Amino acid sequence: MMKELTKRRLGTQAVVMLTLVSVLSACSSSSGSSEVKTSKETEASTKKPVTIKVEVFDRGNSPTGKSVTNNYLTKYVEENFTKKTNIKVEYVPVPRSQEVEKLNVLMASGDAPDIVFTYDSNVIYKYVQQGGVAEIGALLDQYGSNLKTYLGKDTLAYGTYDGKQYAIPGKRVYLGKYSSEIRQDWLDKLGLPVPKTTDEVYQTLKAFKEKKPGGEQTIPLGFSLTNASYEPIIWSFIKKVSEEERYTLTQQLGSSEYTLLLPGHKDGVRFLNKLYSEGMISPDFALDKDKKKMYQDVATGKVGMYAEDAGESYLTSPPDTYTVLQKTVAGAKLAPIDPYTSVEGKHPKPAYIPAALNIIIPKTSKVAAEAVKYLDWMAQKDVLYAMTYGVEGKNFSTTNGLPVPLDNEETKQSFYNKGDYTIITNGTDFGSSDKNTEALSLAFVEANRKDATQAYKNGMADGLSPVRFQRPIEAEGKYGKALQDKYEQLIVKSILAKPADFDKTYDDMLKDYMTNGGEAIQKERTEAYKNIKK
């Protein structure tokens, strides 16, 4: 009797509980789905807000009414990350042209943002040695599953020092660097073929100089004091070297590999001296460290040929070189070419490693876990896609399953600086080199697409990525910045020298370079190579 009474009581309680649950569910539904929160959203809204500071490059190109701290992408982060996690993101602008200098000041003062980055791996290693960088292996294991999957082991390996993960390298999808452009309409006007060797380039430039198809101010070869201008030419003069020479006679300063000590380098600079002395390259190149003057000369129809970051002229965002040229000069036609050749008939040129920006979290950060969570959120496919391309139909259409940015003002103003926020990647990986190149070309207006595709292919042809040691060369980190300046001085003074004075000028500058760090780097790389072979 007692057992049956107990069962009845329990049965009655169950009915009451079920009824109560039904009533509560009905009340919740009647209030509207917008007020129903997931457990994660509820947790985010109740916990104390946390702020992370994130470096962002300021290139000085923000449209009117926008800035690097207030634009479409910063608002996207606020709506889609901050509101769901309660982690606020405060962007700290750093001038692109002064990024290493500014970063050094921030790190030295202990006031660096929680997420900072640089392309210069030697700078990162210096910070690691000084104890200024957080070791993030455990944080990646705990909070970075999306990030680890997207980047992969090969890319992440570039952020390890002494076996520990200190940096998160952004994934570089396209590894090409430079492509050359020529005024096809000038060739047609003068009845000249497209130059296919370095010797043919000289003959073409000589014809441009004599015939002046761009008027009295014709500049046969547009040139600036940037790697994109001189490296494609100099590398074509480098002779075939052994593996040992490739390791011990190259030097990595910043994000670039310098071939200063390889046989043939001096011949390449001598060729540039010859072009300058014969009036074939931009007369004021030494003052043009950002290509602005060169691009201005291209856009106004003065330049016959030049080298640049692959595909850059075909963009319809600033500097918008080709579009402006076509408006300035009726019938102007740029064509991508790959003319500089080695003695082997190849087109050697520097290429990138599969890692881009080196992202670190300073040891002074008190929100390292939240910083990793931010980067991991960004690594989700839908987030990365939205931050790169926006909304389908509004900012992009689709061709062959690949996004095609729409050529409208809203898209231009919203995504003008997208790469400065999607710092975990440089380009979007669609699974294969062919797909990636096709996707890159689709970012250009249809009229420029074919030429842009060829420019990208030229940038990859015979490309050589820097050799990599298991641990960074300490002397490169110590002397790198100073030697970059000395290398530029060597280039400028050697090009400007009278031909009779070239050898002395070049040799004196090389000696200065070597005694101020070059020899130390060469010695350390030689020892490091011996260790590889043990």
PDB file of C-alpha atoms in Angstrom, residues 34-50 81-88:
ATOM      1  CA  SER A  34      15.431  37.081 -30.944  1.00  0.00           C
ATOM      2  CA  GLU A  35      15.504  36.877 -27.160  1.00  0.00           C
ATOM      3  CA  VAL A  36      16.540  33.242 -27.042  1.00  0.00           C
ATOM      4  CA  LYS A  37      20.280  33.052 -26.412  1.00  0.00           C
ATOM      5  CA  THR A  38      22.637  30.130 -26.793  1.00  0.00           C
ATOM      6  CA  SER A  39      24.642  29.112 -23.753  1.00  0.00           C
ATOM      7  CA  LYS A  40      27.777  30.662 -25.284  1.00  0.00           C
ATOM      8  CA  GLU A  41      26.028  33.987 -25.951  1.00  0.00           C
ATOM      9  CA  THR A  42      24.572  34.003 -22.439  1.00  0.00           C
ATOM     10  CA  GLU A  43      28.004  33.328 -20.981  1.00  0.00           C
ATOM     11  CA  ALA A  44      29.546  36.094 -23.108  1.00  0.00           C
ATOM     12  CA  SER A  45      26.947  38.660 -22.059  1.00  0.00           C
ATOM     13  CA  THR A  46      27.349  37.957 -18.361  1.00  0.00           C
ATOM     14  CA  LYS A  47      31.113  37.794 -17.971  1.00  0.00           C
ATOM     15  CA  LYS A  48      33.245  40.889 -17.510  1.00  0.00           C
ATOM     16  CA  PRO A  49      34.367  42.463 -20.836  1.00  0.00           C
ATOM     17  CA  VAL A  50      38.007  41.980 -21.804  1.00  0.00           C
ATOM     18  CA  PHE A  81      33.383  38.537 -32.487  1.00  0.00           C
ATOM     19  CA  THR A  82      33.019  41.015 -29.640  1.00  0.00           C
ATOM     20  CA  LYS A  83      29.264  40.596 -29.142  1.00  0.00           C
ATOM     21  CA  LYS A  84      29.600  36.811 -29.048  1.00  0.00           C
ATOM     22  CA  THR A  85      32.652  36.607 -26.813  1.00  0.00           C
ATOM     23  CA  ASN A  86      32.657  39.856 -24.838  1.00  0.00           C
ATOM     24  CA  ILE A  87      36.246  40.370 -26.005  1.00  0.00           C
ATOM     25  CA  LYS A  88      36.647  43.890 -27.308  1.00  0.00           C
TER      26      LYS A  88
END
